[in-house]
Structure formats: structure tokens, C-alpha cells
Amino acid sequence: MREVAVVSAGMTPFGELWRHSLRDLFVEASLEALRNARADSVDAVYVGNMSGGQFVGQEHLAPLLVDQLGFRGVAATRVESACASGGAALRAAFLDVASGMSDVVLAAGVEKMNDGADVTGVLASAADQEAEVYHGVTFPGLYAMIARAHMEQHGTTLEDLAAVSVKNHRHGALNPKAQFRQEVTLEQVMNSSLVADPLRLLHCSPVSDGAAAVLLCPLSRAKEFTDRPVRIRASGLATSSMALAERRDPAFLDAVRLSASRAYKMAGLSPSGIDVAEVHDCFSIAEICVIEALCFVEPGRGGQAARTGETALGGRLPVNPSGGLKSKGHPVGATGIAQVIEIFDQLRGAAGERQVADAAIGLTQNMGGSGASSVVHIFERV
Ligand code: COA
């Protein structure tokens, strides 16, 4: 396999972008990535998107979007893995370059969620219909069950859950692309309106529009596009049972552990080698479970890590310096690529007020549904 580098990035702001269509968002982010690398052609494009069909009635996205970009004829594929579609698109692009099939490849994610669709219903189509959705459960409901299980097994408290949101809003307040740029207090989180007990409004990622894109090429060619490339050192993908009830332990994310083990093995690194991470905090409890499954902390200590500042900017291992899904926003198909962009910026020393000092190795973790799929990538400053 060839070594692969990320050489440039482009991203729209995330939020309720009423004046932009799905195609506008994709083109804006992709053109920025191409312009930053001074690249005027690509060999292939991978589009991460969860459900253009259900959100805006548009399927068959890959040919439509590359045509809009001015690349008619280029090999293009849509990649879908629910909220992990962006991470899965990056993996497809990475494998394409690593295998030697393609040289210059664009991996872009896009979602337009605020366009009148029944968002909760569309998102629920990524859960097990027969075992879960037919009985009325939604994603906030599924993650509320995960939270309850975690609280019972490990003594995780409502303050622990709220501390994740407080931290990520504090980080997001420093991010000009974030949907919510205001800090929130523990009290505000704990008194926000109840969504699915124990999860409240300020424990949830929002409904968002947005797009993000990165350009990949062989490491040997990276200097043609940038003087500060970032190497993709490993990629790990794994799956678990779709239905929560069929898992060995609802409070433990098997697919995250498995995808991380594969990535750590490929990189030849242990979790202690990671300097900064972007993880899938679609609900506050998700960040807690994910950092445990990534072996950043012992099982049961995820909440404490946020409460004590261990995972905050300035802490032992900053998690979600971008503001995470909670504050930056979660346009589902774009999220996995936006995570990569934050790590790309961090490893190039270009993260501004959010910069983690001396960050050399970064990790992204992107998750589908309630954890039935997970993609982990590890990046290295060159
Ligand atoms: N965090 C912080 N503020 C939020 C928010 C969130 N997640 N969602 C909405 N808001 C704010 C809005 O900006 C609005 O503020 P304003 O009154 O100052 O304008 C207010 O709360 C009401 O917004 P509204 O859009 O009416 O909220 P809602 O009740 O329809 O939706 C949720 C709230 C939590 C149900 C929705 O954000 C949601 O479904 N989130 C989860 C998305 C999800 O499941 N993603 C996939 C994960 S697997």
C-alpha cells in the first residue's frame, strides 16, 4: 500500500442554512478544498451522504454533484453509513489512493437536513426498524437508554453528562464555523427542556446543514499541493448489532472498540500516543462511551474525564476541540469529514484559539446510528 496524505480542506459553516441547497453546499466546500491545493482536476470523488433521498428527495448524488462541480465524467461514488457516511467516504478515498488506483481524490460529505423533512423519522431509518423503530423509539430515546445503562453500571451522574456539553460548547465558541458559538453553564444544560429522560435539549447535537471536503493524494506527491501535508497513518472500520437490545452491554460500544483496535494496530500506536481527538458526540453520553471504547480512559470514567477537565483544551487529551457535534453542528453526512478537517488544522498548527500545543498525532472517530458502525482514522504531522 502507498502512503496517503491529506493536502487541503474546505468547509461551509454548519447551521440552519436556508439560502443554500444541497448542491450549493457540496460545491462551496469542494471548491475551497481544490482552490487551497491549486488543483484543477481529480481522479475520483467520494461523497459521504446519509439520506439526500429522504431529506431533500434527491438520490443518485455522486454524478449530480461532480457535474455541478465541473467534473463531468470523473469516477464518483456516494458512500452511506448513516451518521458515519463522511468517515466511510474518507476511508474509501484513502483505500483508492493507497491501492494505486487513483492519485488525486476528493472526499466530501454533505447533508441538508433543514428542508422540511421529518428529521427525527429520517434519522430513525438508520435504527433497526423491526426491533426498535416500529415500537416508537427514536435516536434520542436509544441514547437515553444507553445513558441509563451507563448511570446504573458506573454511577455516571447527570452532572457528568452535562459536563460534556459545557466543554464542547466552550470549544465551539472558539470555532467560527460552529452552529452554536455560545458557552453554556452546567445549570443551563441541566435545566434545558427534557427530550428523552435523562437527555435534555443541551445534551443533543442539533439538526444542521453543511458540507466539508478534503483532498487526498500519495504522500510522495503531497508537496505539489501544500508544504504542510498530514499523513493518514491508519484506518479502522467495524460494525456491531443494529439493535441495542442484542448487544452484550448497551453501555459499551463494541464497534468503536473494534474499529479503534484495528486502527491502533495498523498505526503501530497505543491510545497514549494520541495528542488530540475528534469523536462522535451526537449526544453527551455518546462522547462518554466513545472515549471509554477508544481506551482513552477506563470503562466508567468517561463522564469524570469531562468533569475534571482531562478532555478539555489544556487537559491531558483534548477531545472535540472543534466543539464536536454538540456545538459545531451535525449535518450527518458531512460530520466525519469535518472531524478530519479539525485534526488536519490541529496537526498543521492552524487551529487558532483552539490549537492544542505540539499536536503531532490525531484521531477521528465517526459513528453510525446508536453505534452499529464506527470508523476510526489516525493522522500524523509530517
Ligand atoms: N442544542 C442547542 N440548542 C438547540 C438544539 C441543540 N441540539 N436544537 C435546537 N436548539 C435551539 C434552537 O436554536 C432554537 O433556539 P431559538 O429558540 O433561540 O431559536 C430552540 O433550541 C428550539 O429549536 P427547535 O428547532 O424548535 O428544537 P426542536 O425541539 O425541534 O429540536 C432536538 C431539538 C434536540 C429534538 C433536535 O435538535 C434533535 O433532534 N437533535 C438530535 C439530532 C439527532 O438525532 N442526530 C443524529 C444523532 S444519531
Short mmCIF file of C-alpha atoms and ligand atoms in Angstrom, two decimals:
data_model
loop_
_atom_site.label_atom_id
_atom_site.label_comp_id
_atom_site.label_asym_id
_atom_site.label_seq_id
_atom_site.Cartn_x
_atom_site.Cartn_y
_atom_site.Cartn_z
CA MET A 1 0.00 0.00 0.00
CA ARG A 2 1.15 3.55 -0.71
CA GLU A 3 1.34 6.18 1.99
CA VAL A 4 -1.51 8.70 1.72
CA ALA A 5 -1.70 12.38 2.70
CA VAL A 6 -4.45 14.93 3.24
CA VAL A 7 -3.29 18.06 1.44
CA SER A 8 -6.16 20.52 1.68
CA ALA A 9 -9.61 21.14 3.12
CA GLY A 10 -12.75 23.20 2.61
CA MET A 11 -15.85 23.55 4.74
CA THR A 12 -19.06 25.60 4.84
CA PRO A 13 -20.27 26.98 8.15
CA PHE A 14 -22.64 24.50 9.85
CA GLY A 15 -26.15 25.59 10.83
CA GLU A 16 -29.62 26.31 9.52
CA LEU A 17 -28.57 27.40 6.03
CA TRP A 18 -31.93 28.23 4.47
CA ARG A 19 -30.46 30.03 1.47
CA HIS A 20 -28.22 27.12 0.39
CA SER A 21 -29.28 23.92 -1.39
CA LEU A 22 -27.57 20.55 -1.01
CA ARG A 23 -25.64 21.08 -4.23
CA ASP A 24 -24.60 24.64 -3.25
CA LEU A 25 -23.13 23.33 -0.01
CA PHE A 26 -21.24 20.50 -1.70
CA VAL A 27 -19.79 22.78 -4.38
CA GLU A 28 -18.77 25.51 -1.89
CA ALA A 29 -16.81 23.13 0.36
CA SER A 30 -15.27 21.17 -2.53
CA LEU A 31 -14.16 24.27 -4.46
CA GLU A 32 -12.49 25.63 -1.33
CA ALA A 33 -10.54 22.36 -0.91
CA LEU A 34 -9.50 22.38 -4.58
CA ARG A 35 -8.58 26.07 -4.53
CA ASN A 36 -6.45 25.67 -1.39
CA ALA A 37 -4.42 22.98 -3.16
CA ARG A 38 -4.41 24.81 -6.52
CA ALA A 39 -5.79 21.56 -8.00
CA ASP A 40 -7.89 21.80 -11.15
CA SER A 41 -8.63 18.10 -11.66
CA VAL A 42 -9.19 14.95 -9.63
CA ASP A 43 -9.18 11.24 -10.49
CA ALA A 44 -12.12 10.30 -8.26
CA VAL A 45 -14.69 11.71 -5.84
CA TYR A 46 -16.36 10.02 -2.85
CA VAL A 47 -19.49 11.69 -1.49
CA GLY A 48 -20.50 10.94 2.11
CA ASN A 49 -24.25 11.42 2.49
CA MET A 50 -26.76 9.72 4.73
CA SER A 51 -30.04 10.40 3.01
CA GLY A 52 -30.35 13.01 0.29
CA GLY A 53 -33.38 10.98 -0.85
CA GLN A 54 -35.34 11.35 2.36
CA PHE A 55 -34.13 14.82 3.40
CA VAL A 56 -34.49 16.63 0.05
CA GLY A 57 -35.82 13.99 -2.39
CA GLN A 58 -32.52 13.70 -4.28
CA GLU A 59 -30.85 10.32 -4.81
CA HIS A 60 -28.04 9.42 -7.23
CA LEU A 61 -25.97 12.19 -5.72
CA ALA A 62 -22.45 11.40 -6.94
CA PRO A 63 -22.93 12.13 -10.67
CA LEU A 64 -25.12 15.14 -9.93
CA LEU A 65 -22.65 16.72 -7.53
CA VAL A 66 -19.46 16.14 -9.57
CA ASP A 67 -21.25 17.58 -12.60
CA GLN A 68 -22.17 20.68 -10.55
CA LEU A 69 -18.50 20.91 -9.60
CA GLY A 70 -17.49 20.96 -13.26
CA PHE A 71 -16.00 17.46 -13.23
CA ARG A 72 -18.42 15.68 -15.59
CA GLY A 73 -17.06 12.22 -16.42
CA VAL A 74 -14.96 11.78 -13.27
CA ALA A 75 -15.36 8.50 -11.31
CA ALA A 76 -17.70 9.31 -8.42
CA THR A 77 -19.46 7.23 -5.79
CA ARG A 78 -21.79 8.04 -2.90
CA VAL A 79 -20.88 6.32 0.37
CA GLU A 80 -23.53 5.71 3.04
CA SER A 81 -23.15 4.52 6.61
CA ALA A 82 -25.77 6.70 8.35
CA CYS A 83 -24.03 9.35 10.52
CA ALA A 84 -20.67 7.69 9.72
CA SER A 85 -21.06 8.32 5.98
CA GLY A 86 -18.33 11.01 5.98
CA GLY A 87 -15.82 8.78 7.76
CA ALA A 88 -16.68 5.91 5.42
CA ALA A 89 -16.16 8.21 2.39
CA LEU A 90 -12.72 9.18 3.69
CA ARG A 91 -11.84 5.51 4.10
CA ALA A 92 -12.93 4.74 0.52
CA ALA A 93 -10.82 7.64 -0.78
CA PHE A 94 -7.85 6.54 1.35
CA LEU A 95 -8.04 2.97 0.00
CA ASP A 96 -8.34 4.26 -3.56
CA VAL A 97 -5.12 6.27 -3.25
CA ALA A 98 -3.30 3.66 -1.11
CA SER A 99 -4.03 0.92 -3.64
CA GLY A 100 -2.54 2.94 -6.50
CA MET A 101 -5.84 3.05 -8.44
CA SER A 102 -6.12 6.85 -8.17
CA ASP A 103 -3.75 9.69 -7.34
CA VAL A 104 -5.78 12.81 -6.55
CA VAL A 105 -9.08 12.06 -4.79
CA LEU A 106 -11.71 14.30 -3.21
CA ALA A 107 -13.60 13.01 -0.16
CA ALA A 108 -16.56 15.27 0.62
CA GLY A 109 -19.55 14.95 2.92
CA VAL A 110 -22.82 16.86 2.70
CA GLU A 111 -26.26 16.90 4.30
CA LYS A 112 -29.20 19.29 4.01
CA MET A 113 -31.44 18.42 6.96
CA ASN A 114 -33.40 21.69 7.37
CA ASP A 115 -35.61 21.49 4.31
CA GLY A 116 -38.96 20.42 5.69
CA ALA A 117 -38.39 16.67 6.12
CA ASP A 118 -39.47 14.75 9.22
CA VAL A 119 -35.89 14.81 10.53
CA THR A 120 -36.44 12.54 13.52
CA GLY A 121 -38.20 9.99 11.29
CA VAL A 122 -35.49 10.12 8.62
CA LEU A 123 -32.72 9.70 11.20
CA ALA A 124 -34.61 6.78 12.75
CA SER A 125 -34.40 4.93 9.44
CA ALA A 126 -30.78 4.23 10.50
CA ALA A 127 -32.02 2.23 13.52
CA ASP A 128 -33.43 -1.33 13.46
CA GLN A 129 -36.97 -0.91 12.07
CA GLU A 130 -38.43 -4.18 13.36
CA ALA A 131 -36.72 -4.28 16.74
CA GLU A 132 -36.76 -0.57 17.57
CA VAL A 133 -38.49 1.95 15.32
CA TYR A 134 -41.82 0.10 14.90
CA HIS A 135 -42.14 0.31 18.68
CA GLY A 136 -41.79 4.09 18.65
CA VAL A 137 -38.19 4.64 19.71
CA THR A 138 -36.08 7.44 18.16
CA PHE A 139 -32.34 8.23 18.40
CA PRO A 140 -32.72 10.48 21.45
CA GLY A 141 -34.65 7.56 23.00
CA LEU A 142 -31.95 4.99 22.14
CA TYR A 143 -29.16 7.16 23.53
CA ALA A 144 -31.26 7.85 26.64
CA MET A 145 -31.34 4.07 27.22
CA ILE A 146 -27.55 3.93 26.78
CA ALA A 147 -27.24 6.77 29.30
CA ARG A 148 -29.47 4.99 31.83
CA ALA A 149 -27.46 1.77 31.47
CA HIS A 150 -24.19 3.71 31.94
CA MET A 151 -25.54 5.51 35.01
CA GLU A 152 -26.68 2.25 36.60
CA GLN A 153 -23.47 0.33 35.88
CA HIS A 154 -20.89 3.02 36.57
CA GLY A 155 -22.60 5.62 38.74
CA THR A 156 -22.33 8.23 35.99
CA THR A 157 -24.23 11.34 37.10
CA LEU A 158 -26.37 13.99 35.43
CA GLU A 159 -23.51 16.42 36.17
CA ASP A 160 -21.11 14.16 34.23
CA LEU A 161 -23.42 14.18 31.20
CA ALA A 162 -23.84 17.95 31.39
CA ALA A 163 -20.06 18.49 31.72
CA VAL A 164 -19.57 17.08 28.19
CA SER A 165 -21.95 19.69 26.74
CA VAL A 166 -20.39 22.53 28.76
CA LYS A 167 -16.92 21.56 27.49
CA ASN A 168 -17.95 21.20 23.86
CA HIS A 169 -19.88 24.48 23.82
CA ARG A 170 -16.81 26.18 25.33
CA HIS A 171 -14.69 24.77 22.49
CA GLY A 172 -17.31 25.56 19.85
CA ALA A 173 -17.47 29.19 20.98
CA LEU A 174 -13.92 29.46 19.55
CA ASN A 175 -14.88 27.95 16.18
CA PRO A 176 -16.09 30.43 13.50
CA LYS A 177 -17.75 27.58 11.55
CA ALA A 178 -19.78 26.27 14.51
CA GLN A 179 -23.59 26.33 14.59
CA PHE A 180 -23.71 27.37 18.26
CA ARG A 181 -20.96 29.74 19.34
CA GLN A 182 -22.18 30.43 22.85
CA GLU A 183 -20.94 28.89 26.08
CA VAL A 184 -23.46 27.18 28.35
CA THR A 185 -23.33 26.54 32.10
CA LEU A 186 -23.92 23.26 33.93
CA GLU A 187 -27.17 24.71 35.28
CA GLN A 188 -28.39 25.71 31.80
CA VAL A 189 -27.73 22.20 30.50
CA MET A 190 -29.39 20.54 33.49
CA ASN A 191 -32.44 22.82 33.27
CA SER A 192 -32.90 22.73 29.49
CA SER A 193 -36.06 21.07 28.21
CA LEU A 194 -36.34 17.32 28.53
CA VAL A 195 -36.06 15.40 25.23
CA ALA A 196 -35.74 11.75 26.33
CA ASP A 197 -35.07 11.24 30.04
CA PRO A 198 -32.25 11.77 31.13
CA LEU A 199 -31.24 13.59 27.93
CA ARG A 200 -32.18 17.24 27.62
CA LEU A 201 -32.00 19.73 24.74
CA LEU A 202 -28.44 20.73 25.61
CA HIS A 203 -27.28 17.11 25.63
CA CYS A 204 -28.26 16.73 21.96
CA SER A 205 -26.45 17.59 18.73
CA PRO A 206 -28.64 19.85 16.60
CA VAL A 207 -30.27 19.46 13.19
CA SER A 208 -27.81 21.01 10.72
CA ASP A 209 -26.98 21.78 7.12
CA GLY A 210 -23.40 21.80 5.87
CA ALA A 211 -20.62 20.28 3.81
CA ALA A 212 -16.93 19.52 4.23
CA ALA A 213 -14.28 18.30 1.81
CA VAL A 214 -10.66 17.12 1.87
CA LEU A 215 -8.21 16.35 -0.92
CA LEU A 216 -6.03 13.23 -0.75
CA CYS A 217 -3.01 12.12 -2.77
CA PRO A 218 0.04 9.85 -2.35
CA LEU A 219 2.40 11.24 0.29
CA SER A 220 5.12 11.24 -2.36
CA ARG A 221 3.17 13.88 -4.35
CA ALA A 222 1.87 15.93 -1.41
CA LYS A 223 4.38 18.78 -1.81
CA GLU A 224 2.83 19.58 -5.22
CA PHE A 225 -0.26 20.75 -3.32
CA THR A 226 0.91 22.00 0.08
CA ASP A 227 4.01 22.50 2.16
CA ARG A 228 2.20 21.12 5.23
CA PRO A 229 0.62 17.72 4.38
CA VAL A 230 -0.83 15.41 7.02
CA ARG A 231 -0.31 11.67 6.64
CA ILE A 232 -3.17 9.21 7.16
CA ARG A 233 -1.47 6.62 9.28
CA ALA A 234 -4.37 4.19 9.81
CA SER A 235 -7.99 3.44 9.03
CA GLY A 236 -10.25 1.08 11.01
CA LEU A 237 -13.88 0.23 10.29
CA ALA A 238 -16.15 -2.08 12.30
CA THR A 239 -19.80 -2.98 12.80
CA SER A 240 -21.98 -4.22 15.66
CA SER A 241 -25.59 -5.33 16.05
CA MET A 242 -28.02 -2.66 14.91
CA ALA A 243 -30.48 -3.28 17.76
CA LEU A 244 -29.36 -2.10 21.17
CA ALA A 245 -31.18 -4.99 22.83
CA GLU A 246 -29.00 -7.52 21.01
CA ARG A 247 -25.73 -6.10 22.37
CA ARG A 248 -23.78 -7.78 25.13
CA ASP A 249 -23.75 -4.49 27.06
CA PRO A 250 -25.81 -1.47 25.89
CA ALA A 251 -23.41 0.91 27.64
CA PHE A 252 -20.37 -0.38 25.75
CA LEU A 253 -19.79 0.43 22.06
CA ASP A 254 -18.27 -2.76 20.59
CA ALA A 255 -17.90 -1.35 17.07
CA VAL A 256 -15.94 1.63 18.40
CA ARG A 257 -13.56 -0.65 20.33
CA LEU A 258 -13.07 -2.91 17.30
CA SER A 259 -12.56 -0.07 14.79
CA ALA A 260 -10.09 1.57 17.18
CA SER A 261 -8.14 -1.68 17.78
CA ARG A 262 -7.79 -2.08 14.04
CA ALA A 263 -6.58 1.48 13.60
CA TYR A 264 -4.15 1.33 16.56
CA LYS A 265 -2.72 -1.93 15.17
CA MET A 266 -2.30 -0.51 11.67
CA ALA A 267 -0.64 2.64 13.06
CA GLY A 268 1.54 0.68 15.49
CA LEU A 269 0.35 3.01 18.25
CA SER A 270 -1.37 2.72 21.61
CA PRO A 271 -4.08 5.13 22.82
CA SER A 272 -1.48 7.00 24.88
CA GLY A 273 0.15 8.07 21.60
CA ILE A 274 -2.84 10.26 20.63
CA ASP A 275 -2.47 14.02 21.25
CA VAL A 276 -5.93 15.23 20.15
CA ALA A 277 -9.20 13.57 19.08
CA GLU A 278 -12.48 14.41 17.39
CA VAL A 279 -15.17 11.90 18.40
CA HIS A 280 -18.85 11.34 17.72
CA ASP A 281 -20.73 13.18 20.50
CA CYS A 282 -24.19 13.10 18.87
CA PHE A 283 -25.47 13.05 22.48
CA SER A 284 -23.35 13.79 25.57
CA ILE A 285 -23.49 10.13 26.64
CA ALA A 286 -22.00 9.14 23.26
CA GLU A 287 -18.75 11.02 23.95
CA ILE A 288 -18.54 9.33 27.35
CA CYS A 289 -18.99 5.82 25.89
CA VAL A 290 -16.74 6.53 22.88
CA ILE A 291 -13.70 7.71 24.85
CA GLU A 292 -14.01 4.58 27.00
CA ALA A 293 -14.20 2.34 23.91
CA LEU A 294 -11.18 4.15 22.41
CA CYS A 295 -9.30 3.25 25.64
CA PHE A 296 -8.59 6.91 26.41
CA VAL A 297 -9.99 6.25 29.90
CA GLU A 298 -11.06 3.17 31.89
CA PRO A 299 -14.67 1.95 31.39
CA GLY A 300 -16.93 4.04 33.61
CA ARG A 301 -14.55 7.04 33.74
CA GLY A 302 -15.76 8.88 30.63
CA GLY A 303 -18.01 11.31 32.49
CA GLN A 304 -15.39 12.06 35.12
CA ALA A 305 -12.90 12.91 32.33
CA ALA A 306 -15.12 15.75 31.11
CA ARG A 307 -15.96 16.91 34.64
CA THR A 308 -12.31 17.15 35.71
CA GLY A 309 -11.11 18.93 32.54
CA GLU A 310 -9.00 15.98 31.35
CA THR A 311 -10.62 16.13 27.89
CA ALA A 312 -10.86 19.93 27.65
CA LEU A 313 -8.46 22.20 25.73
CA GLY A 314 -5.44 22.43 28.00
CA GLY A 315 -6.20 19.00 29.54
CA ARG A 316 -4.32 15.68 29.24
CA LEU A 317 -6.09 14.65 26.00
CA PRO A 318 -8.31 17.31 24.39
CA VAL A 319 -11.44 15.75 22.86
CA ASN A 320 -13.58 17.64 20.36
CA PRO A 321 -11.65 20.92 20.25
CA SER A 322 -13.88 21.92 17.29
CA GLY A 323 -16.91 21.96 19.60
CA GLY A 324 -17.90 18.46 18.50
CA LEU A 325 -21.24 17.59 17.01
CA LYS A 326 -22.90 19.22 20.00
CA SER A 327 -21.78 22.75 19.31
CA LYS A 328 -20.26 22.75 15.82
CA GLY A 329 -23.38 21.01 14.43
CA HIS A 330 -24.14 17.62 12.90
CA PRO A 331 -25.10 17.64 9.20
CA VAL A 332 -24.84 13.87 9.33
CA GLY A 333 -23.09 13.03 6.02
CA ALA A 334 -20.59 15.89 6.48
CA THR A 335 -19.65 15.22 10.10
CA GLY A 336 -16.94 12.60 9.50
CA ILE A 337 -15.11 14.86 7.05
CA ALA A 338 -15.44 17.92 9.32
CA GLN A 339 -13.78 15.90 12.09
CA VAL A 340 -10.86 15.22 9.73
CA ILE A 341 -10.59 18.93 8.93
CA GLU A 342 -10.26 19.82 12.62
CA ILE A 343 -7.45 17.27 13.05
CA PHE A 344 -5.83 18.44 9.79
CA ASP A 345 -5.79 22.01 11.15
CA GLN A 346 -4.59 20.91 14.59
CA LEU A 347 -1.64 18.92 13.17
CA ARG A 348 -0.65 21.84 10.92
CA GLY A 349 -0.77 24.29 13.83
CA ALA A 350 -3.61 26.15 12.10
CA ALA A 351 -6.41 25.77 14.66
CA GLY A 352 -6.16 29.32 16.02
CA GLU A 353 -7.59 29.81 19.50
CA ARG A 354 -8.43 26.09 19.63
CA GLN A 355 -4.85 24.97 18.97
CA VAL A 356 -3.62 22.00 21.03
CA ALA A 357 0.07 22.66 21.79
CA ASP A 358 2.52 20.36 19.97
CA ALA A 359 -0.19 18.14 18.48
CA ALA A 360 1.61 15.54 16.32
CA ILE A 361 -0.84 12.60 16.23
CA GLY A 362 -4.62 12.99 15.96
CA LEU A 363 -7.57 10.61 15.83
CA THR A 364 -11.09 10.85 14.41
CA GLN A 365 -14.00 8.56 15.33
CA ASN A 366 -17.27 8.73 13.41
CA MET A 367 -20.28 6.55 14.28
CA GLY A 368 -23.43 5.37 12.55
CA GLY A 369 -26.77 5.13 14.40
CA SER A 370 -26.52 4.04 18.01
CA GLY A 371 -23.09 2.55 17.30
CA ALA A 372 -23.79 -0.16 14.70
CA SER A 373 -20.93 1.20 12.57
CA SER A 374 -17.77 3.06 13.53
CA VAL A 375 -14.82 4.42 11.54
CA VAL A 376 -11.54 5.46 13.17
CA HIS A 377 -8.68 7.24 11.41
CA ILE A 378 -5.28 8.18 12.80
CA PHE A 379 -3.32 11.10 11.35
CA GLU A 380 0.26 12.24 11.73
CA ARG A 381 2.03 15.56 11.25
CA VAL A 382 4.65 15.16 8.51
N1 COA B 1 -28.60 22.25 21.13
C1 COA B 1 -28.77 23.56 21.49
N2 COA B 1 -29.81 24.32 21.06
C2 COA B 1 -30.68 23.75 20.23
C3 COA B 1 -30.55 22.41 19.79
C4 COA B 1 -29.47 21.65 20.28
N3 COA B 1 -29.32 20.37 19.94
N4 COA B 1 -31.58 22.13 18.94
C5 COA B 1 -32.30 23.26 18.85
N5 COA B 1 -31.76 24.23 19.61
C6 COA B 1 -32.28 25.58 19.83
C7 COA B 1 -32.69 26.26 18.53
O1 COA B 1 -31.64 27.03 18.00
C8 COA B 1 -33.85 27.12 18.99
O2 COA B 1 -33.32 28.26 19.63
P1 COA B 1 -34.05 29.69 19.50
O3 COA B 1 -35.42 29.49 20.11
O4 COA B 1 -33.17 30.61 20.28
O5 COA B 1 -34.12 29.97 18.03
C9 COA B 1 -34.51 26.28 20.07
O6 COA B 1 -33.48 25.41 20.58
C10 COA B 1 -35.68 25.45 19.57
O7 COA B 1 -35.26 24.83 18.36
P2 COA B 1 -36.13 23.73 17.64
O8 COA B 1 -35.56 23.55 16.27
O9 COA B 1 -37.60 24.06 17.76
O10 COA B 1 -35.82 22.45 18.52
P3 COA B 1 -36.53 21.07 18.42
O11 COA B 1 -37.21 20.85 19.72
O12 COA B 1 -37.32 20.94 17.16
O13 COA B 1 -35.28 20.08 18.26
C11 COA B 1 -33.94 18.40 19.18
C12 COA B 1 -34.44 19.81 19.33
C13 COA B 1 -33.00 18.09 20.34
C14 COA B 1 -35.10 17.39 19.23
C15 COA B 1 -33.18 18.28 17.82
O14 COA B 1 -32.08 19.16 17.84
C16 COA B 1 -32.69 16.87 17.58
O15 COA B 1 -33.45 16.02 17.14
N6 COA B 1 -31.39 16.59 17.83
C17 COA B 1 -30.83 15.26 17.64
C18 COA B 1 -30.41 15.05 16.22
C19 COA B 1 -30.01 13.63 16.00
O16 COA B 1 -30.64 12.69 16.49
N7 COA B 1 -28.95 13.40 15.22
C20 COA B 1 -28.48 12.10 14.90
C21 COA B 1 -27.80 11.50 16.05
S1 COA B 1 -27.56 9.75 15.92
#
